Short mmCIF file of C-alpha atoms in Angstrom, two decimals:
data_model
loop_
_atom_site.label_atom_id
_atom_site.label_comp_id
_atom_site.label_asym_id
_atom_site.label_seq_id
_atom_site.Cartn_x
_atom_site.Cartn_y
_atom_site.Cartn_z
CA MET A 1 146.96 114.29 132.01
CA LYS A 2 143.69 116.16 132.69
CA LEU A 3 141.48 115.71 135.86
CA ARG A 4 138.09 116.83 135.67
CA GLU A 5 136.15 115.18 138.56
CA PRO A 6 136.98 116.45 142.24
CA GLY A 7 137.20 112.79 143.40
CA ASP A 8 139.86 112.03 140.68
CA VAL A 9 141.93 115.23 141.33
CA ILE A 10 142.33 114.07 145.00
CA ALA A 11 142.88 110.21 143.92
CA ALA A 12 145.59 111.77 141.56
CA LEU A 13 147.65 113.37 144.50
CA PRO A 14 149.51 110.19 145.78
CA PRO A 15 151.18 109.22 142.19
CA LEU A 16 151.59 112.95 141.54
CA ILE A 17 153.54 113.73 144.57
CA GLY A 18 154.82 110.07 145.17
CA TYR A 19 153.23 109.43 148.55
CA HIS A 20 149.67 109.76 150.32
CA PRO A 21 150.09 113.31 152.01
CA ASP A 22 148.88 114.01 155.55
CA ASP A 23 147.59 117.44 157.00
CA SER A 24 148.85 119.16 153.81
CA LEU A 25 147.81 121.84 151.52
CA VAL A 26 148.46 120.60 147.82
CA VAL A 27 148.22 123.23 144.92
CA LEU A 28 148.03 122.16 141.40
CA TYR A 29 149.42 124.68 138.96
CA PHE A 30 147.90 125.44 135.42
CA ALA A 31 149.17 127.63 132.66
CA ASN A 32 145.28 128.83 132.19
CA SER A 33 141.78 127.86 133.48
CA ASP A 34 141.32 126.40 129.43
CA ASP A 35 144.29 124.17 129.68
CA LEU A 36 143.64 121.51 132.49
CA GLU A 37 147.11 119.77 131.74
CA ILE A 38 148.89 120.30 135.26
CA GLN A 39 152.27 122.16 134.90
CA ARG A 40 153.61 121.71 138.57
CA VAL A 41 152.24 120.40 142.06
CA LEU A 42 153.16 122.07 145.38
CA ARG A 43 152.71 120.24 148.86
CA ALA A 44 153.07 122.01 152.08
CA PRO A 45 152.69 120.81 155.71
CA LEU A 46 149.54 122.61 157.31
CA PRO A 47 150.99 124.87 159.83
CA GLU A 48 149.55 126.09 163.18
CA VAL A 49 146.88 128.79 162.64
CA ALA A 50 148.90 131.59 163.83
CA ASP A 51 151.43 130.69 161.18
CA GLU A 52 148.98 130.50 158.18
CA GLU A 53 149.94 134.01 157.03
CA ASP A 54 153.62 132.79 156.20
CA LEU A 55 152.49 129.86 154.38
CA ILE A 56 150.01 131.87 152.20
CA ALA A 57 152.97 134.54 151.46
CA PHE A 58 155.11 131.51 150.47
CA VAL A 59 152.45 129.83 148.19
CA CYS A 60 151.85 132.98 146.47
CA ASP A 61 155.32 133.95 145.91
CA ASN A 62 155.86 130.31 144.26
CA ILE A 63 152.58 130.63 142.44
CA LEU A 64 153.65 133.88 140.73
CA SER A 65 157.05 132.93 140.01
CA SER A 66 156.00 129.97 138.00
CA GLY A 67 153.90 131.91 135.72
CA ALA A 68 150.54 130.10 136.36
CA THR A 69 147.31 131.90 135.91
CA ALA A 70 145.41 129.13 137.41
CA VAL A 71 145.37 126.78 140.47
CA GLN A 72 143.49 124.04 142.25
CA LEU A 73 143.53 124.14 146.12
CA CYS A 74 143.28 120.92 148.10
CA VAL A 75 143.61 120.53 151.72
CA ILE A 76 144.18 116.90 152.94
CA GLY A 77 143.44 116.34 156.78
CA GLY A 78 144.02 119.31 159.20
CA GLY A 79 140.99 118.61 161.27
CA THR A 80 137.30 117.66 161.20
CA ARG A 81 134.16 119.32 159.66
CA THR A 82 132.33 121.86 161.90
CA PRO A 83 128.60 122.18 161.70
CA ALA A 84 127.45 125.28 160.14
CA PRO A 85 126.64 128.27 162.48
CA PRO A 86 123.22 128.56 163.93
CA THR A 87 120.52 130.65 162.57
CA ASP A 88 119.58 133.94 164.31
CA PRO A 89 116.62 132.89 166.88
CA GLY A 90 114.74 135.92 165.26
CA GLU A 91 115.02 134.74 161.50
CA PRO A 92 113.17 131.82 160.11
CA ALA A 93 114.63 128.54 160.06
CA PRO A 94 116.28 127.37 156.76
CA VAL A 95 114.25 125.31 154.48
CA VAL A 96 117.38 122.85 153.80
CA ALA A 97 119.68 122.48 156.60
CA LEU A 98 123.13 124.17 156.01
CA PRO A 99 125.99 121.90 155.29
CA THR A 100 128.81 121.19 157.78
CA ARG A 101 131.96 122.91 156.68
CA PRO A 102 135.42 121.52 155.93
CA PRO A 103 138.31 122.63 158.23
CA ARG A 104 140.95 125.14 157.36
CA ARG A 105 138.39 127.27 155.65
CA ALA A 106 139.65 130.37 156.94
CA LEU A 107 143.07 129.54 155.28
CA VAL A 108 141.65 128.69 151.92
CA LEU A 109 139.45 131.73 151.94
CA ALA A 110 142.42 133.95 152.60
CA LEU A 111 144.51 132.33 150.10
CA THR A 112 142.01 132.48 147.37
CA GLN A 113 141.47 136.10 148.13
CA VAL A 114 145.22 137.07 148.01
CA LEU A 115 145.72 134.92 144.67
CA HIS A 116 142.65 136.84 143.16
CA LYS A 117 144.31 140.07 143.73
CA GLN A 118 147.24 139.00 142.22
CA GLY A 119 145.22 137.89 139.01
CA VAL A 120 145.66 133.98 139.72
CA GLU A 121 142.17 131.96 139.58
CA VAL A 122 141.26 129.47 141.90
CA MET A 123 139.37 127.28 139.75
CA GLU A 124 138.41 124.78 142.79
CA SER A 125 139.16 124.21 146.23
CA LEU A 126 138.70 120.93 147.84
CA TRP A 127 139.16 119.21 151.19
CA ALA A 128 139.52 115.58 151.84
CA GLU A 129 139.92 113.59 155.08
CA HIS A 130 142.92 111.58 153.34
CA THR A 131 143.64 110.42 149.94
CA ARG A 132 142.86 106.76 150.18
CA HIS A 133 139.73 104.89 148.86
CA ASN A 134 136.49 106.06 150.08
CA ALA A 135 137.70 109.09 151.75
CA PHE A 136 135.25 111.74 152.15
CA TRP A 137 135.74 114.97 150.01
CA GLN A 138 133.81 118.27 150.16
CA ASP A 139 134.14 121.46 147.97
CA TYR A 140 135.01 124.74 149.87
CA GLU A 141 133.05 127.09 147.96
CA HIS A 142 129.78 124.78 147.51
CA PRO A 143 129.68 122.55 150.49
CA ASP A 144 126.89 120.92 149.52
CA LEU A 145 129.20 119.21 146.51
CA THR A 146 130.57 116.12 148.36
CA GLY A 147 131.83 112.59 147.54
CA VAL A 148 134.26 109.97 148.10
CA VAL A 149 137.72 109.26 146.66
CA PRO A 150 137.96 106.42 144.04
CA ASP A 151 140.66 104.09 144.37
CA PRO A 152 143.72 105.70 143.81
CA ASP A 153 145.55 102.24 143.22
CA VAL A 154 143.42 101.80 139.92
CA SER A 155 143.46 105.46 138.76
CA LEU A 156 144.83 105.95 135.13
CA LEU A 157 147.50 108.15 136.62
CA ASN A 158 148.74 105.60 139.06
CA VAL A 159 148.57 103.07 136.55
CA ALA A 160 150.68 104.89 134.25
CA THR A 161 153.01 105.84 137.07
CA VAL A 162 153.46 102.17 138.01
CA ALA A 163 154.07 101.37 134.37
CA SER A 164 156.87 103.86 134.04
CA GLY A 165 158.52 102.19 137.14
CA GLY A 166 157.27 104.87 139.68
CA VAL A 167 156.24 103.83 143.24
CA THR A 168 153.56 105.67 145.38
CA TYR A 169 154.53 105.46 149.08
CA ASP A 170 152.34 105.49 152.16
CA SER A 171 153.68 108.68 153.43
CA ARG A 172 156.51 111.13 153.28
CA GLU A 173 158.28 109.58 155.89
CA THR A 174 158.13 105.96 154.17
CA LEU A 175 159.71 107.65 150.95
CA VAL A 176 162.54 109.18 153.19
CA ASN A 177 163.09 105.99 154.89
CA SER A 178 163.32 104.35 151.31
CA LEU A 179 166.62 106.25 150.71
CA ARG A 180 168.16 104.69 153.87
CA GLY A 181 170.26 101.77 153.63
CA GLU A 182 171.28 98.87 156.16
CA GLU A 183 172.79 100.61 159.35
CA SER A 184 175.48 97.70 159.50
CA ALA A 185 176.47 97.68 155.73
CA LEU A 186 176.70 101.62 156.05
CA LYS A 187 179.08 101.34 159.03
CA ARG A 188 181.13 98.88 157.19
CA ARG A 189 181.52 101.01 154.26
CA SER A 190 182.27 103.98 156.34
CA CYS A 191 185.29 102.15 157.91
CA ARG A 192 186.55 101.28 154.55
CA LEU A 193 186.23 104.70 153.23
CA ASP A 194 188.01 106.22 156.35
CA TRP A 195 190.86 103.67 155.69
CA HIS A 196 190.93 104.67 152.19
CA ALA A 197 191.10 108.35 153.39
CA ASP A 198 194.12 107.65 155.75
CA ASN A 199 196.15 105.41 153.73
CA THR A 200 196.02 106.79 150.09
CA VAL A 201 199.33 108.59 149.31
CA PRO A 202 199.39 111.98 147.24
CA GLY A 203 198.74 110.90 143.64
CA GLY A 204 197.35 107.58 144.51
CA MET A 205 193.76 108.33 143.92
CA PRO A 206 191.84 106.93 140.57
CA THR A 207 191.96 109.25 137.73
CA ALA A 208 188.92 111.27 136.66
CA GLY A 209 188.83 109.44 133.58
CA ALA A 210 189.04 106.12 135.59
CA GLY A 211 185.77 107.22 137.79
CA ILE A 212 183.95 108.21 134.45
CA ARG A 213 184.45 104.83 133.18
CA ALA A 214 183.54 103.14 136.24
CA ILE A 215 180.16 104.73 136.39
CA GLN A 216 179.57 104.09 132.84
CA ALA A 217 180.10 100.58 133.46
CA GLU A 218 177.61 100.29 136.00
CA LEU A 219 175.12 102.19 133.69
CA LYS A 220 175.71 99.48 131.28
CA ASN A 221 175.05 96.74 133.82
CA ILE A 222 172.22 98.14 135.22
CA ALA A 223 170.63 98.47 131.56
CA ASP A 224 171.47 94.70 130.96
CA GLY A 225 170.30 93.57 134.59
CA SER A 226 173.43 92.51 135.97
CA PHE A 227 173.72 95.22 138.34
CA LYS A 228 174.50 94.41 141.94
CA ILE A 229 175.15 96.35 144.99
CA THR A 230 178.60 95.32 146.76
CA ASP A 231 180.59 97.12 149.52
CA ASN A 232 183.55 97.31 146.91
CA LEU A 233 181.14 98.76 144.22
CA VAL A 234 179.95 101.40 146.81
CA VAL A 235 183.28 102.24 148.07
CA ARG A 236 184.42 102.73 144.56
CA LEU A 237 182.05 104.81 143.34
CA ALA A 238 182.11 107.00 146.47
CA ILE A 239 185.58 107.84 145.92
CA ALA A 240 185.09 108.46 142.05
CA LEU A 241 182.38 110.74 142.87
CA ASN A 242 184.26 112.54 145.44
CA ASP A 243 186.11 114.00 142.68
CA HIS A 244 183.98 116.73 141.43
CA ARG A 245 184.99 116.57 137.84
CA VAL A 246 183.47 113.09 137.79
CA ARG A 247 180.42 114.09 139.61
CA ASP A 248 179.74 116.90 137.24
CA VAL A 249 180.23 114.83 134.22
CA ALA A 250 177.83 112.34 135.93
CA LEU A 251 175.00 115.10 135.79
CA THR A 252 175.15 115.05 132.12
CA MET A 253 174.58 111.21 132.30
CA THR A 254 171.22 111.99 133.74
CA LEU A 255 170.00 113.70 130.72
CA GLY A 256 170.79 110.80 128.08
CA LYS A 257 167.55 109.40 126.23
CA GLU A 258 169.10 105.90 126.84
CA SER A 259 171.19 106.51 130.11
CA GLY A 260 168.94 108.69 132.09
CA GLN A 261 166.75 105.99 133.52
CA ALA A 262 169.81 103.81 134.48
CA ALA A 263 171.61 106.82 135.80
CA GLU A 264 168.69 107.95 138.10
CA ARG A 265 168.57 104.10 139.35
CA LEU A 266 172.32 104.22 140.14
CA TRP A 267 172.01 107.39 142.18
CA LEU A 268 169.23 106.26 143.90
CA GLU A 269 170.86 102.66 144.79
CA LEU A 270 174.06 104.86 145.76
CA THR A 271 172.25 107.31 147.88
CA ARG A 272 170.63 104.52 149.97
CA GLU A 273 173.78 102.09 150.05
CA THR A 274 176.52 105.04 150.55
CA PRO A 275 177.32 106.48 154.23
CA ALA A 276 177.72 109.99 155.08
CA PRO A 277 179.12 112.24 154.22
CA GLU A 278 179.98 110.62 150.97
CA CYS A 279 176.30 109.86 150.13
CA ALA A 280 175.75 113.92 149.56
CA GLU A 281 177.25 113.58 146.05
CA PRO A 282 175.10 110.72 144.83
CA ALA A 283 172.00 112.40 146.70
CA THR A 284 172.42 115.54 144.77
CA LEU A 285 172.63 113.31 141.51
CA LEU A 286 169.60 112.09 142.43
CA ALA A 287 167.83 115.24 143.18
CA PHE A 288 168.94 116.59 139.76
CA ALA A 289 167.56 113.34 137.90
CA ALA A 290 164.45 113.57 139.83
CA TYR A 291 163.97 117.35 138.95
CA HIS A 292 164.59 116.78 135.49
CA ARG A 293 162.00 113.82 135.38
CA GLY A 294 159.66 116.26 136.92
CA ASP A 295 159.42 114.55 140.28
CA GLY A 296 159.94 117.57 142.55
CA VAL A 297 159.16 115.68 145.95
CA LEU A 298 161.75 113.08 145.46
CA ALA A 299 164.26 116.03 144.14
CA ASN A 300 163.71 117.79 147.42
CA ILE A 301 163.97 114.83 149.60
CA ALA A 302 167.34 113.97 148.00
CA LEU A 303 168.55 117.29 148.67
CA GLU A 304 167.58 116.84 152.26
CA ARG A 305 169.63 113.83 152.50
CA ALA A 306 172.67 115.65 150.85
CA GLU A 307 172.40 118.68 153.27
CA GLN A 308 172.14 116.13 156.29
CA ALA A 309 175.04 114.05 155.13
CA GLN A 310 177.37 116.85 154.36
CA PRO A 311 176.11 120.52 155.71
CA GLY A 312 176.75 123.32 153.16
CA HIS A 313 177.26 121.24 150.38
CA MET A 314 177.70 123.59 147.47
CA LEU A 315 176.14 122.00 144.54
CA ALA A 316 173.17 120.61 146.57
CA SER A 317 172.43 124.27 147.76
CA LEU A 318 172.64 125.68 144.43
CA LEU A 319 170.45 123.09 142.96
CA GLY A 320 168.11 123.85 145.84
CA ARG A 321 167.82 127.41 145.06
CA ALA A 322 167.13 126.63 141.32
CA ILE A 323 164.47 124.42 142.35
CA ASP A 324 162.99 126.88 144.40
CA ALA A 325 163.11 129.54 141.84
CA GLY A 326 161.41 127.05 139.40
CA LEU A 327 164.15 127.35 136.80
CA PRO A 328 163.90 124.69 133.99
CA PRO A 329 166.69 121.69 134.20
CA LYS A 330 168.40 123.04 131.27
CA ASP A 331 168.81 126.40 133.12
CA VAL A 332 169.80 124.55 136.41
CA LEU A 333 172.52 122.78 134.36
CA ALA A 334 173.80 126.30 133.01
CA ALA A 335 173.73 127.72 136.38
CA ILE A 336 175.94 125.08 137.45
CA ASN A 337 178.25 125.77 134.46
CA ASN A 338 178.76 129.38 135.67
CA SER A 339 179.37 128.37 139.05
CA GLN A 340 182.29 126.12 138.37
CA ARG A 341 185.49 126.94 140.39
CA PRO A 342 188.38 128.71 138.34
CA GLY A 343 190.66 126.04 136.87
CA MET A 344 187.94 123.40 136.38
CA ASP A 345 189.19 121.27 133.34
CA LEU A 346 185.96 119.30 132.65
CA VAL A 347 182.79 121.32 131.75
CA ILE A 348 179.31 120.26 131.82
CA PRO A 349 178.21 120.63 127.96
CA THR A 350 174.76 122.72 128.22
CA GLN A 351 173.61 121.51 125.01
CA ALA A 352 173.51 117.98 126.47
CA ALA A 353 170.13 119.14 127.86
CA SER A 354 168.49 118.93 124.58
CA SER A 355 168.89 115.04 124.75
CA GLY A 356 166.75 114.90 127.65
#
C-alpha cells in the first residue's frame, strides 16, 4: 500500500505496527524514492537526549543492512513544540512570523545527516503529537507544512488489517498484556505440568509422532470452528512441544498456505494460556509465524515472552538474531536447520518455505 499525504502516513502507523506508538521514532523503509511501497517498519522508543547518538547508530545500521535506499522518519510525541528563536534586535522583523518547531528536531537533523552521508535519502520527516484522530502533525524540513491526522480507524490500511483478522491495540503494553492468560488458570496448568514432570517414568512420554498428530488435530479444529482451550489441551500440547522434534516440525506448519493462519492462531492461544517456562516453545513459534507474515512487532514481543519464560532459549535466541539481521523467513528456516543438534532425526525441509 502506498501512502502519499503526511497525515495518511501518520494514520497508517498503528495498523502497520499493531498499536498506537507513544514517544517513538518510527522509520518506514523503501527500496528507492520512486517506489513508495513500504518494505519494512522500525519503531524505537525515544531515548534521553544524552543517548540519541546510540539510537542514531542503531537505526543507521538497521537501515543499511536492509538494503533500503530511502526512508521516511516519523517522531511521535517526545515533547511539545517550541517557538522559533527571536530575531536579532538589530535585524528587521520578519514579514511572516516564524513557525513553531516540533520537538526532537536535533535528533531528526542528526539522523538525516548521517543517512545522507551513507547514501540513504530521507524523503520526509514528520512529527505528530500522537497517532489518533485529529492529532496535530508538522513537517520538520518545512515547519509551515502542518495538518491533523485523519481517523486511523477508517484508513484503507486499517480496513485491510481488520478484514484480514488483524487488531490494532491502544499501546504496546496492551499488546504485550494480550499474550498473558488468566493467572489462576496458568497456576492450575503449571501444577499439572509439574506433576507430569515428577511422575512420568522413562519412556512414558508421548512419541514425537503422537505430538505432531495432536497439533494437526487442533489445526483442523481451528479451521472448522470447534477449537476450544481447556486445561487438558494446554497441558497435552505443552508436553508435545517440549519435544524439540515436534516443535521443529511445527515450524513448517506455519508456512503452509492452508495451515499457516490456523497455526499462528494456535501458537498465539498457547502462548497466552501456557505457563512459564513451557510457554517459551509456542511463543517462539508465534514469533516465527508473525515474522513470516511480516509482523515484526508481534514477532519481537513474542520473543520477549519466550526469553522471560525461559532465559537463554536457544531457538528464540537464534530467531531473534536472524530477525535483527533482516533475514527473509526462508533463510531463517535454513539457519535453524543448520543449527540442529547432532543426532536430530526430524529435519525441517527448507523447500516448505516456497508454500508460504
